[in-house]
């Protein structure tokens, strides 16, 4: 089949759920990419796959099938309704957070859950540690939220925040480090994450109550668990829900006795084979091909 995927962007979603998978998909289909939505007009395709960004509702798309991956795009239910014209034209909407399903099902009959493939986890799980920092990874706009949580009360661990380094995070770093020497900010790169994962004794993910946080996929916790790092998150997050449904009750970050225990580390290690099978790149590509062929 002739398939086009895009729009090409510099954001992580495009690389993780688009660009990285194209070489494997090309073994089965003719795959092209597009940068601008206007490139799709006056062309015929078997399948058009939109990664994160939906096209204008009035865009003329000549395709037998449309598949949409709304990764971290919607910031509220009103964002969904705003794109109703496009959503109704989709044969499949492939979601990375199951909580989106009831919100999207009025517009599309077929909503499918798909995984992020295992990209940034350590190649081998770490051993149990009694020393070392707790690691948080994420964009700088949510780093301050984690910092506030950390300072609500004394915590029995040092916290390392791995985030994108911007002028804003530089300024915040100075304020933060003046207040608490046990918190440090490090610029996120694949190399810095690998180094800090190897020295970590635990991983942390804190989600807020607003729509965007509540619809986040479980990728951060997946990376921790696959790496053998005991992870904690708040119970109202989708990450907690995802793992609970699959047989692992994640620790509460306010319960360090369980979270940092050897017993919980053992439970984390025991869960790795099950998770690894689900989020292997081979399995994710297989599911993409299934969507393409059955949309």
Short mmCIF file of C-alpha atoms in Angstrom, two decimals:
data_model
loop_
_atom_site.label_atom_id
_atom_site.label_comp_id
_atom_site.label_asym_id
_atom_site.label_seq_id
_atom_site.Cartn_x
_atom_site.Cartn_y
_atom_site.Cartn_z
CA UNK A 1 0.00 0.00 0.00
CA UNK A 2 1.01 3.62 -0.52
CA UNK A 3 1.15 5.24 2.89
CA UNK A 4 2.07 8.76 3.98
CA UNK A 5 2.93 9.68 7.60
CA UNK A 6 3.35 13.10 9.20
CA UNK A 7 3.53 15.91 9.81
CA UNK A 8 7.29 15.72 10.29
CA UNK A 9 8.23 17.71 13.40
CA UNK A 10 11.16 18.01 15.79
CA UNK A 11 9.12 16.99 18.86
CA UNK A 12 9.75 13.64 20.61
CA UNK A 13 6.32 12.28 19.63
CA UNK A 14 7.20 12.37 15.94
CA UNK A 15 10.48 10.54 16.46
CA UNK A 16 9.10 7.98 18.91
CA UNK A 17 5.82 7.17 17.15
CA UNK A 18 6.63 8.10 13.57
CA UNK A 19 10.19 8.39 12.30
CA UNK A 20 11.65 5.56 14.41
CA UNK A 21 9.09 3.05 13.12
CA UNK A 22 9.21 3.93 9.42
CA UNK A 23 12.19 1.67 8.53
CA UNK A 24 10.29 -1.36 9.88
CA UNK A 25 7.03 -0.36 8.20
CA UNK A 26 8.84 0.12 4.89
CA UNK A 27 9.59 -3.59 4.83
CA UNK A 28 5.88 -4.13 4.21
CA UNK A 29 4.54 -0.99 2.53
CA UNK A 30 5.61 2.03 0.49
CA UNK A 31 6.02 4.75 3.13
CA UNK A 32 6.46 8.48 2.54
CA UNK A 33 6.40 11.43 4.93
CA UNK A 34 4.95 14.94 4.70
CA UNK A 35 5.86 18.21 6.40
CA UNK A 36 2.91 20.46 5.49
CA UNK A 37 -0.73 19.45 5.38
CA UNK A 38 -1.08 21.15 2.01
CA UNK A 39 1.18 18.44 0.54
CA UNK A 40 -1.70 15.97 0.90
CA UNK A 41 -4.04 17.83 -1.42
CA UNK A 42 -4.45 16.64 -5.02
CA UNK A 43 -2.71 13.34 -4.24
CA UNK A 44 -4.12 9.86 -3.74
CA UNK A 45 -3.03 7.53 -0.97
CA UNK A 46 -4.15 4.22 0.43
CA UNK A 47 -3.50 5.36 4.01
CA UNK A 48 -2.70 8.69 5.64
CA UNK A 49 -1.36 8.52 9.21
CA UNK A 50 -1.39 11.70 11.30
CA UNK A 51 0.99 11.76 14.26
CA UNK A 52 -0.05 14.13 17.07
CA UNK A 53 -1.18 17.11 15.00
CA UNK A 54 -4.59 16.89 13.27
CA UNK A 55 -5.07 18.63 9.92
CA UNK A 56 -7.56 21.47 9.34
CA UNK A 57 -11.08 20.09 9.26
CA UNK A 58 -11.65 21.26 5.69
CA UNK A 59 -8.44 19.78 4.24
CA UNK A 60 -9.13 17.71 1.11
CA UNK A 61 -7.61 14.30 1.81
CA UNK A 62 -7.85 11.68 -0.92
CA UNK A 63 -7.20 8.50 1.01
CA UNK A 64 -8.96 5.18 1.47
CA UNK A 65 -8.06 5.13 5.15
CA UNK A 66 -7.14 7.75 7.76
CA UNK A 67 -5.40 6.80 11.02
CA UNK A 68 -4.78 9.36 13.76
CA UNK A 69 -2.42 9.16 16.75
CA UNK A 70 -3.38 12.06 19.10
CA UNK A 71 -0.27 11.79 21.29
CA UNK A 72 -0.39 14.43 24.06
CA UNK A 73 -2.26 16.79 21.74
CA UNK A 74 -5.61 17.46 23.43
CA UNK A 75 -5.52 19.93 26.32
CA UNK A 76 -9.21 19.65 27.13
CA UNK A 77 -12.50 18.12 25.99
CA UNK A 78 -13.18 21.31 24.01
CA UNK A 79 -10.08 20.61 21.95
CA UNK A 80 -11.60 17.29 20.93
CA UNK A 81 -14.91 18.78 19.86
CA UNK A 82 -13.06 21.50 17.94
CA UNK A 83 -11.61 18.80 15.68
CA UNK A 84 -14.83 16.81 15.33
CA UNK A 85 -14.95 17.13 11.52
CA UNK A 86 -11.57 15.51 11.14
CA UNK A 87 -12.14 12.87 13.83
CA UNK A 88 -15.30 11.71 12.10
CA UNK A 89 -13.31 11.01 8.94
CA UNK A 90 -10.86 8.70 10.71
CA UNK A 91 -11.09 4.96 10.22
CA UNK A 92 -9.05 4.42 13.38
CA UNK A 93 -7.91 6.66 16.23
CA UNK A 94 -4.92 5.03 17.94
CA UNK A 95 -4.51 6.27 21.51
CA UNK A 96 -1.65 5.94 24.00
CA UNK A 97 -3.91 6.65 26.99
CA UNK A 98 -7.08 4.56 27.36
CA UNK A 99 -8.85 7.39 29.19
CA UNK A 100 -9.30 9.13 25.84
CA UNK A 101 -11.46 6.32 24.48
CA UNK A 102 -14.89 7.44 25.83
CA UNK A 103 -14.14 11.03 24.79
CA UNK A 104 -13.30 10.08 21.21
CA UNK A 105 -15.79 7.25 20.63
CA UNK A 106 -18.67 9.65 19.73
CA UNK A 107 -16.63 10.74 16.71
CA UNK A 108 -15.01 7.47 15.58
CA UNK A 109 -16.30 3.92 15.87
CA UNK A 110 -12.87 2.35 16.19
CA UNK A 111 -10.58 3.47 19.00
CA UNK A 112 -7.47 1.34 19.49
CA UNK A 113 -4.90 1.43 22.29
CA UNK A 114 -1.25 1.34 21.18
CA UNK A 115 2.01 1.40 23.10
CA UNK A 116 5.12 3.52 22.88
CA UNK A 117 7.94 1.14 22.08
CA UNK A 118 10.77 0.53 24.54
CA UNK A 119 13.22 3.29 23.61
CA UNK A 120 15.07 4.80 26.56
CA UNK A 121 15.12 2.04 29.19
CA UNK A 122 18.40 0.52 30.33
CA UNK A 123 19.53 -2.58 28.42
CA UNK A 124 19.77 -4.49 31.73
CA UNK A 125 17.77 -3.92 34.94
CA UNK A 126 19.65 -2.42 37.86
CA UNK A 127 20.22 -4.15 41.18
CA UNK A 128 18.51 -3.10 44.40
CA UNK A 129 20.06 0.04 45.88
CA UNK A 130 19.81 1.61 49.32
CA UNK A 131 21.81 4.63 48.19
CA UNK A 132 21.46 6.89 45.20
CA UNK A 133 19.00 9.57 44.06
CA UNK A 134 15.37 9.38 43.04
CA UNK A 135 14.96 10.36 39.38
CA UNK A 136 12.21 12.39 37.73
CA UNK A 137 12.17 13.06 33.98
CA UNK A 138 9.99 15.47 32.04
CA UNK A 139 9.63 18.86 30.41
CA UNK A 140 10.48 22.00 32.35
CA UNK A 141 6.85 23.19 32.48
CA UNK A 142 6.06 20.37 34.94
CA UNK A 143 9.41 20.29 36.79
CA UNK A 144 8.28 23.09 39.09
CA UNK A 145 5.20 21.05 40.04
CA UNK A 146 7.43 18.15 41.15
CA UNK A 147 9.66 20.54 43.07
CA UNK A 148 6.64 21.84 45.00
CA UNK A 149 5.60 18.28 45.87
CA UNK A 150 9.11 17.46 47.08
CA UNK A 151 9.14 20.45 49.41
CA UNK A 152 5.76 19.82 51.03
CA UNK A 153 7.50 17.81 53.72
CA UNK A 154 10.93 16.25 54.42
CA UNK A 155 11.75 13.43 51.97
CA UNK A 156 14.18 10.57 52.74
CA UNK A 157 16.00 10.87 49.44
CA UNK A 158 17.83 13.19 47.08
CA UNK A 159 15.91 14.18 43.95
CA UNK A 160 17.39 14.62 40.47
CA UNK A 161 15.18 16.36 37.90
CA UNK A 162 16.12 15.51 34.32
CA UNK A 163 14.54 18.08 32.05
CA UNK A 164 15.05 20.19 28.95
CA UNK A 165 17.39 23.03 29.83
CA UNK A 166 15.98 26.42 28.89
CA UNK A 167 16.44 29.95 30.21
CA UNK A 168 13.37 29.35 32.34
CA UNK A 169 14.82 26.23 33.92
CA UNK A 170 18.14 28.02 34.53
CA UNK A 171 16.32 30.71 36.52
CA UNK A 172 14.23 28.15 38.34
CA UNK A 173 17.35 26.12 39.13
CA UNK A 174 18.92 29.00 41.01
CA UNK A 175 15.78 29.55 43.08
CA UNK A 176 15.35 25.85 43.72
CA UNK A 177 18.93 25.12 44.72
CA UNK A 178 19.01 28.07 47.12
CA UNK A 179 16.00 26.54 48.86
CA UNK A 180 16.97 22.88 48.86
CA UNK A 181 20.45 21.53 48.21
CA UNK A 182 19.02 17.98 47.95
CA UNK A 183 17.34 18.76 44.61
CA UNK A 184 19.38 19.13 41.46
CA UNK A 185 18.43 19.84 37.85
CA UNK A 186 20.23 18.13 34.99
CA UNK A 187 19.74 18.64 31.28
CA UNK A 188 17.99 15.64 29.75
CA UNK A 189 19.77 13.77 27.00
CA UNK A 190 19.66 10.03 26.25
CA UNK A 191 23.16 9.80 27.75
CA UNK A 192 22.34 11.73 30.95
CA UNK A 193 19.19 9.65 31.47
CA UNK A 194 21.14 6.42 31.08
CA UNK A 195 23.80 7.60 33.55
CA UNK A 196 21.27 8.67 36.17
CA UNK A 197 19.10 5.58 35.72
CA UNK A 198 22.15 3.44 36.46
CA UNK A 199 22.79 5.23 39.77
CA UNK A 200 19.13 5.66 40.80
CA UNK A 201 17.52 3.84 43.68
CA UNK A 202 13.99 4.79 42.57
CA UNK A 203 11.96 6.66 39.96
CA UNK A 204 9.18 9.22 40.41
CA UNK A 205 6.32 10.55 38.32
CA UNK A 206 3.87 13.07 39.72
CA UNK A 207 0.75 14.00 37.76
CA UNK A 208 -1.57 16.94 38.36
CA UNK A 209 -5.35 16.98 38.15
CA UNK A 210 -5.80 19.00 34.98
CA UNK A 211 -6.86 17.35 31.73
CA UNK A 212 -3.47 17.19 30.03
CA UNK A 213 -1.80 15.46 32.99
CA UNK A 214 -4.67 13.01 33.42
CA UNK A 215 -4.43 11.92 29.76
CA UNK A 216 -0.67 11.31 29.75
CA UNK A 217 0.56 7.89 28.56
CA UNK A 218 2.48 5.69 31.04
CA UNK A 219 5.83 5.93 29.23
CA UNK A 220 7.88 7.39 32.10
CA UNK A 221 6.91 4.63 34.50
CA UNK A 222 7.42 2.04 31.77
CA UNK A 223 11.01 3.21 31.32
CA UNK A 224 11.65 2.95 35.06
CA UNK A 225 10.09 -0.51 35.41
CA UNK A 226 11.87 -1.99 32.36
CA UNK A 227 15.12 -0.63 33.85
CA UNK A 228 14.39 -2.39 37.16
CA UNK A 229 13.90 0.94 38.95
CA UNK A 230 11.16 0.89 41.62
CA UNK A 231 8.71 3.59 40.53
CA UNK A 232 6.05 5.60 42.32
CA UNK A 233 3.18 7.73 41.09
CA UNK A 234 -0.02 9.19 42.48
CA UNK A 235 -3.03 6.86 42.36
CA UNK A 236 -5.19 9.18 40.25
CA UNK A 237 -2.71 9.12 37.36
CA UNK A 238 -3.25 7.03 34.24
CA UNK A 239 0.12 5.36 34.85
CA UNK A 240 -1.17 3.90 38.11
CA UNK A 241 -4.35 2.74 36.37
CA UNK A 242 -2.40 1.20 33.46
CA UNK A 243 -0.14 -0.89 35.69
CA UNK A 244 -2.92 -1.85 38.10
CA UNK A 245 -4.94 -3.33 35.21
CA UNK A 246 -1.89 -5.40 34.24
CA UNK A 247 -1.10 -6.71 37.70
CA UNK A 248 1.34 -4.27 39.33
CA UNK A 249 0.12 -1.81 41.97
CA UNK A 250 2.59 1.04 41.81
CA UNK A 251 3.86 2.54 45.03
CA UNK A 252 2.53 5.82 46.36
CA UNK A 253 5.29 8.48 46.41
CA UNK A 254 4.15 9.44 49.91
CA UNK A 255 4.79 5.85 51.11
CA UNK A 256 8.61 5.58 50.90
CA UNK A 257 8.66 2.52 53.19
CA UNK A 258 7.02 0.45 50.44
CA UNK A 259 8.43 2.34 47.47
CA UNK A 260 12.10 2.05 48.55
CA UNK A 261 11.85 -1.49 49.93
CA UNK A 262 13.58 -4.59 48.59
CA UNK A 263 10.21 -6.36 48.38
CA UNK A 264 8.80 -3.72 46.03
CA UNK A 265 11.98 -3.83 43.93
CA UNK A 266 11.47 -7.60 43.58
CA UNK A 267 7.88 -7.05 42.41
CA UNK A 268 9.18 -4.54 39.86
CA UNK A 269 11.76 -7.02 38.55
CA UNK A 270 9.16 -9.78 38.37
CA UNK A 271 6.93 -7.62 36.15
CA UNK A 272 9.62 -6.78 33.57
CA UNK A 273 9.15 -9.77 31.19
CA UNK A 274 5.43 -9.11 30.85
CA UNK A 275 5.92 -5.40 30.14
CA UNK A 276 8.89 -5.96 27.85
CA UNK A 277 6.87 -8.24 25.62
CA UNK A 278 4.08 -5.67 25.34
CA UNK A 279 6.25 -2.64 24.51
CA UNK A 280 8.95 -4.30 22.41
CA UNK A 281 9.53 -2.50 19.12
CA UNK A 282 8.63 -5.69 17.25
CA UNK A 283 5.23 -5.86 18.92
CA UNK A 284 4.50 -2.15 18.42
CA UNK A 285 5.36 -2.36 14.70
CA UNK A 286 3.16 -5.43 14.43
CA UNK A 287 0.23 -3.46 15.88
CA UNK A 288 0.86 -0.53 13.51
CA UNK A 289 0.75 -2.96 10.57
CA UNK A 290 -2.48 -4.44 11.89
CA UNK A 291 -4.04 -0.97 12.05
CA UNK A 292 -2.89 -0.17 8.53
CA UNK A 293 -4.25 -3.39 7.08
CA UNK A 294 -7.59 -3.38 8.91
CA UNK A 295 -8.49 0.33 9.18
#
